[in-house]
């Protein structure tokens, strides 16, 4: 069956020029969500192995949210979970001018180990250097004063291990040279959630960034309110 040929267009009352949710470009997180639903449907016997393989192949080719939803619209789990997120995915790179050139914090391990963890205040730019050593940067309980944070990581015959709360967005921008550079991409369900960008290089070493399950940024709404308060005070001249 060719599910992608089904009509996705429905009349709506959108203002002219505003795309429907189904027309938005799909993110990797949304593809993963659809693939998980298909996997569960296969395990429950709702799909045959051939149907599952066909739909997964279509998911990998899909470009928009609407094309993805076609593959699960006849499965109960899709209606229980509802549609995917409608807010834009976090940008792949920081906003121009949002991150300073100089680091707010340097974490260095040369033939040793260094750790940043617990309730600490994360700056906009953190540099981590692991030279024949190991660095651990744990942001799972950190205080985020800024929405965009860059962790610049350099591992040379060493390792940099980064952990983030599971409700932030996480992006990777670096690479490896005879080494491993792995970032588990995340898309937060909160538009105001912090975005952590992991950049740098692993040379005969490893850089790894992933969420710490069960840890969340609990003050997202508080930070939004503080931002509104600051804007209001600035507007009133206080």
Coordinates of C-alpha atoms in Angstrom, one line a residue:
X1 CA 0.0 0.0 0.0
X2 CA 1.2 3.6 -0.7
X3 CA 0.0 5.5 2.3
X4 CA 1.8 8.7 1.2
X5 CA -0.7 9.1 -1.7
X6 CA -3.5 9.7 0.8
X7 CA -4.9 13.2 0.8
X8 CA -3.4 15.3 3.6
X9 CA -5.0 18.6 2.7
X10 CA -8.0 19.7 4.8
X11 CA -9.8 23.1 4.7
X12 CA -9.0 25.4 7.6
X13 CA -9.4 29.0 8.6
X14 CA -5.7 29.8 8.8
X15 CA -4.6 33.3 7.9
X16 CA -3.1 33.6 4.4
X17 CA 0.6 32.7 4.3
X18 CA 0.5 30.7 7.6
X19 CA 1.4 27.0 7.0
X20 CA -0.7 24.2 8.6
X21 CA 0.9 22.0 11.2
X22 CA 0.9 19.2 8.6
X23 CA 3.1 21.3 6.3
X24 CA 5.8 22.0 8.8
X25 CA 9.2 20.3 8.3
X26 CA 9.6 17.1 10.5
X27 CA 12.3 16.9 13.0
X28 CA 14.4 13.8 13.9
X29 CA 12.6 13.6 17.3
X30 CA 9.2 13.5 15.5
X31 CA 10.5 10.7 13.2
X32 CA 11.6 8.8 16.2
X33 CA 8.2 9.2 17.9
X34 CA 6.4 7.7 14.8
X35 CA 9.0 4.9 14.6
X36 CA 8.3 4.0 18.2
X37 CA 4.6 3.8 17.6
X38 CA 5.2 1.5 14.6
X39 CA 7.5 -0.7 16.6
X40 CA 4.8 -1.1 19.3
X41 CA 2.2 -1.8 16.7
X42 CA 4.4 -4.6 15.3
X43 CA 4.9 -6.1 18.8
X44 CA 1.1 -6.0 19.4
X45 CA 0.3 -7.7 16.1
X46 CA -1.4 -4.8 14.5
X47 CA 1.1 -4.7 11.7
X48 CA 2.8 -7.5 9.8
X49 CA 6.6 -7.4 9.4
X50 CA 6.2 -6.3 5.8
X51 CA 3.8 -3.5 6.7
X52 CA 6.1 -2.4 9.5
X53 CA 9.2 -2.3 7.2
X54 CA 7.3 -0.4 4.5
X55 CA 6.0 2.2 6.9
X56 CA 9.4 2.7 8.6
X57 CA 11.0 3.2 5.2
X58 CA 8.3 5.8 4.5
X59 CA 9.0 7.5 7.8
X60 CA 12.7 7.9 6.9
X61 CA 11.7 9.5 3.6
X62 CA 9.0 11.8 5.0
X63 CA 9.7 15.6 4.9
X64 CA 6.8 17.1 6.8
X65 CA 4.7 16.4 9.9
X66 CA 1.7 15.6 7.8
X67 CA 3.6 12.9 5.8
X68 CA 4.6 11.3 9.1
X69 CA 1.1 11.2 10.6
X70 CA -0.1 9.3 7.6
X71 CA 1.8 6.2 8.7
X72 CA 0.1 6.0 12.1
X73 CA -3.4 7.4 11.5
X74 CA -5.0 3.9 11.6
X75 CA -3.3 2.9 14.8
X76 CA -4.9 3.5 18.3
X77 CA -1.7 4.6 19.9
X78 CA -1.5 7.6 17.6
X79 CA -4.8 8.9 18.8
X80 CA -4.0 8.3 22.5
X81 CA -0.7 10.2 22.2
X82 CA -2.1 13.0 20.1
X83 CA -0.3 14.9 17.4
X84 CA 3.4 15.8 17.6
X85 CA 4.7 19.1 18.9
X86 CA 3.7 22.1 16.9
X87 CA 6.4 24.5 18.2
X88 CA 9.5 24.8 16.0
X89 CA 12.4 22.6 16.7
X90 CA 15.4 24.1 18.3
X91 CA 17.9 25.6 15.8
X92 CA 20.9 23.5 14.9
X93 CA 23.3 26.4 15.8
X94 CA 23.2 29.2 18.4
X95 CA 21.7 32.5 17.5
X96 CA 24.3 34.9 16.1
X97 CA 25.8 37.0 18.9
X98 CA 24.1 35.0 21.7
X99 CA 27.3 33.2 22.8
X100 CA 30.5 35.1 23.9
X101 CA 33.8 34.3 22.4
X102 CA 35.5 33.8 25.8
X103 CA 34.4 31.0 28.0
X104 CA 32.6 31.6 31.3
X105 CA 34.1 28.4 32.7
X106 CA 37.1 26.2 31.9
X107 CA 37.1 22.6 33.0
X108 CA 40.6 21.1 32.4
X109 CA 41.9 17.6 33.0
X110 CA 45.5 16.7 32.0
X111 CA 46.5 13.3 33.1
X112 CA 43.8 13.7 35.7
X113 CA 40.0 14.1 36.1
X114 CA 37.7 17.1 36.5
X115 CA 34.0 17.3 37.4
X116 CA 31.3 20.0 37.4
X117 CA 28.1 18.7 38.9
X118 CA 25.4 19.5 41.4
X119 CA 23.6 22.8 41.8
X120 CA 25.9 25.1 39.9
X121 CA 25.2 28.1 37.6
X122 CA 25.9 27.3 33.9
X123 CA 27.4 30.1 31.8
X124 CA 26.7 30.7 28.2
X125 CA 30.0 29.1 27.1
X126 CA 31.8 26.3 28.9
X127 CA 35.2 24.9 27.6
X128 CA 36.2 21.3 28.5
X129 CA 39.7 20.0 27.9
X130 CA 40.5 16.3 28.5
X131 CA 44.2 15.6 27.6
X132 CA 45.0 12.0 28.7
X133 CA 42.3 12.6 31.3
X134 CA 38.5 12.7 31.9
X135 CA 36.1 15.5 32.3
X136 CA 32.5 15.2 33.5
X137 CA 30.1 18.0 33.0
X138 CA 26.7 17.3 34.7
X139 CA 24.0 20.0 33.9
X140 CA 21.2 17.9 35.2
X141 CA 20.8 20.0 38.4
X142 CA 22.4 23.2 37.0
X143 CA 20.8 26.6 37.1
X144 CA 20.3 28.0 33.6
X145 CA 20.4 31.8 33.4
X146 CA 20.6 31.7 29.6
X147 CA 18.5 29.8 27.1
X148 CA 21.5 28.9 24.9
X149 CA 24.5 27.2 26.3
X150 CA 27.6 26.0 24.3
X151 CA 29.9 23.3 25.7
X152 CA 33.1 23.4 23.7
X153 CA 34.7 20.0 24.2
X154 CA 38.2 18.8 23.3
X155 CA 39.2 15.2 24.1
X156 CA 42.7 14.1 23.1
X157 CA 43.5 10.6 24.3
X158 CA 40.8 11.4 26.9
X159 CA 37.0 11.7 27.4
X160 CA 34.4 14.4 28.0
X161 CA 31.1 13.1 29.4
X162 CA 28.2 15.6 29.4
X163 CA 24.8 15.0 31.0
X164 CA 21.8 17.3 30.6
X165 CA 18.2 17.4 32.0
X166 CA 15.8 15.4 29.9
X167 CA 13.5 18.4 29.2
X168 CA 16.1 20.6 27.4
X169 CA 17.0 20.6 23.7
X170 CA 20.4 19.1 22.9
X171 CA 22.4 19.6 19.7
X172 CA 25.8 18.3 18.5
X173 CA 28.1 20.4 16.2
X174 CA 31.5 18.7 16.6
X175 CA 33.2 15.6 15.2
X176 CA 35.8 12.9 15.8
X177 CA 39.3 12.2 14.4
X178 CA 40.0 8.6 15.1
X179 CA 37.7 9.2 18.0
X180 CA 34.1 9.1 19.0
X181 CA 31.8 12.2 19.1
X182 CA 28.3 11.2 20.1
X183 CA 25.4 13.6 21.0
X184 CA 21.9 12.2 21.6
X185 CA 19.8 14.9 20.0
X186 CA 16.8 16.1 22.1
X187 CA 13.9 18.3 21.3
X188 CA 12.2 19.8 24.4
X189 CA 8.4 20.1 24.6
X190 CA 8.8 23.6 26.0
X191 CA 9.6 26.5 23.7
X192 CA 11.4 28.4 26.5
X193 CA 13.6 25.4 27.6
X194 CA 17.4 25.8 27.5
X195 CA 19.2 24.6 24.4
X196 CA 22.6 23.0 25.0
X197 CA 25.0 22.9 22.0
X198 CA 27.9 20.5 22.2
X199 CA 30.8 21.5 19.9
X200 CA 34.4 20.5 19.6
X201 CA 36.6 17.5 18.6
X202 CA 37.5 14.1 19.9
X203 CA 41.0 13.1 18.7
X204 CA 41.8 9.5 19.7
X205 CA 39.3 10.1 22.5
X206 CA 35.6 10.5 23.1
X207 CA 33.0 13.2 23.6
X208 CA 29.5 12.0 24.7
X209 CA 26.4 14.0 25.5
X210 CA 23.1 12.5 26.6
X211 CA 20.2 13.2 29.0
X212 CA 20.1 12.0 32.5
X213 CA 16.7 10.4 32.9
X214 CA 14.5 11.6 35.7
X215 CA 16.3 15.0 35.9
X216 CA 14.4 18.1 34.6
X217 CA 14.7 21.8 34.6
X218 CA 12.0 22.6 37.0
X219 CA 12.0 26.4 36.8
X220 CA 11.3 27.0 33.1
X221 CA 8.0 28.8 33.8
X222 CA 9.7 30.9 36.6
X223 CA 12.4 31.9 34.1
X224 CA 9.8 32.9 31.6
X225 CA 8.1 35.1 34.2
X226 CA 11.4 36.7 35.2
X227 CA 12.0 37.5 31.6
X228 CA 8.6 39.2 31.3
X229 CA 9.3 41.1 34.6
X230 CA 12.6 42.4 33.3
X231 CA 11.1 43.5 30.0
X232 CA 8.3 45.3 31.9
X233 CA 10.7 47.0 34.3
X234 CA 12.9 48.1 31.3
X235 CA 9.8 49.4 29.5
X236 CA 8.7 51.4 32.6
X237 CA 12.2 52.8 33.1
X238 CA 12.9 51.0 36.5

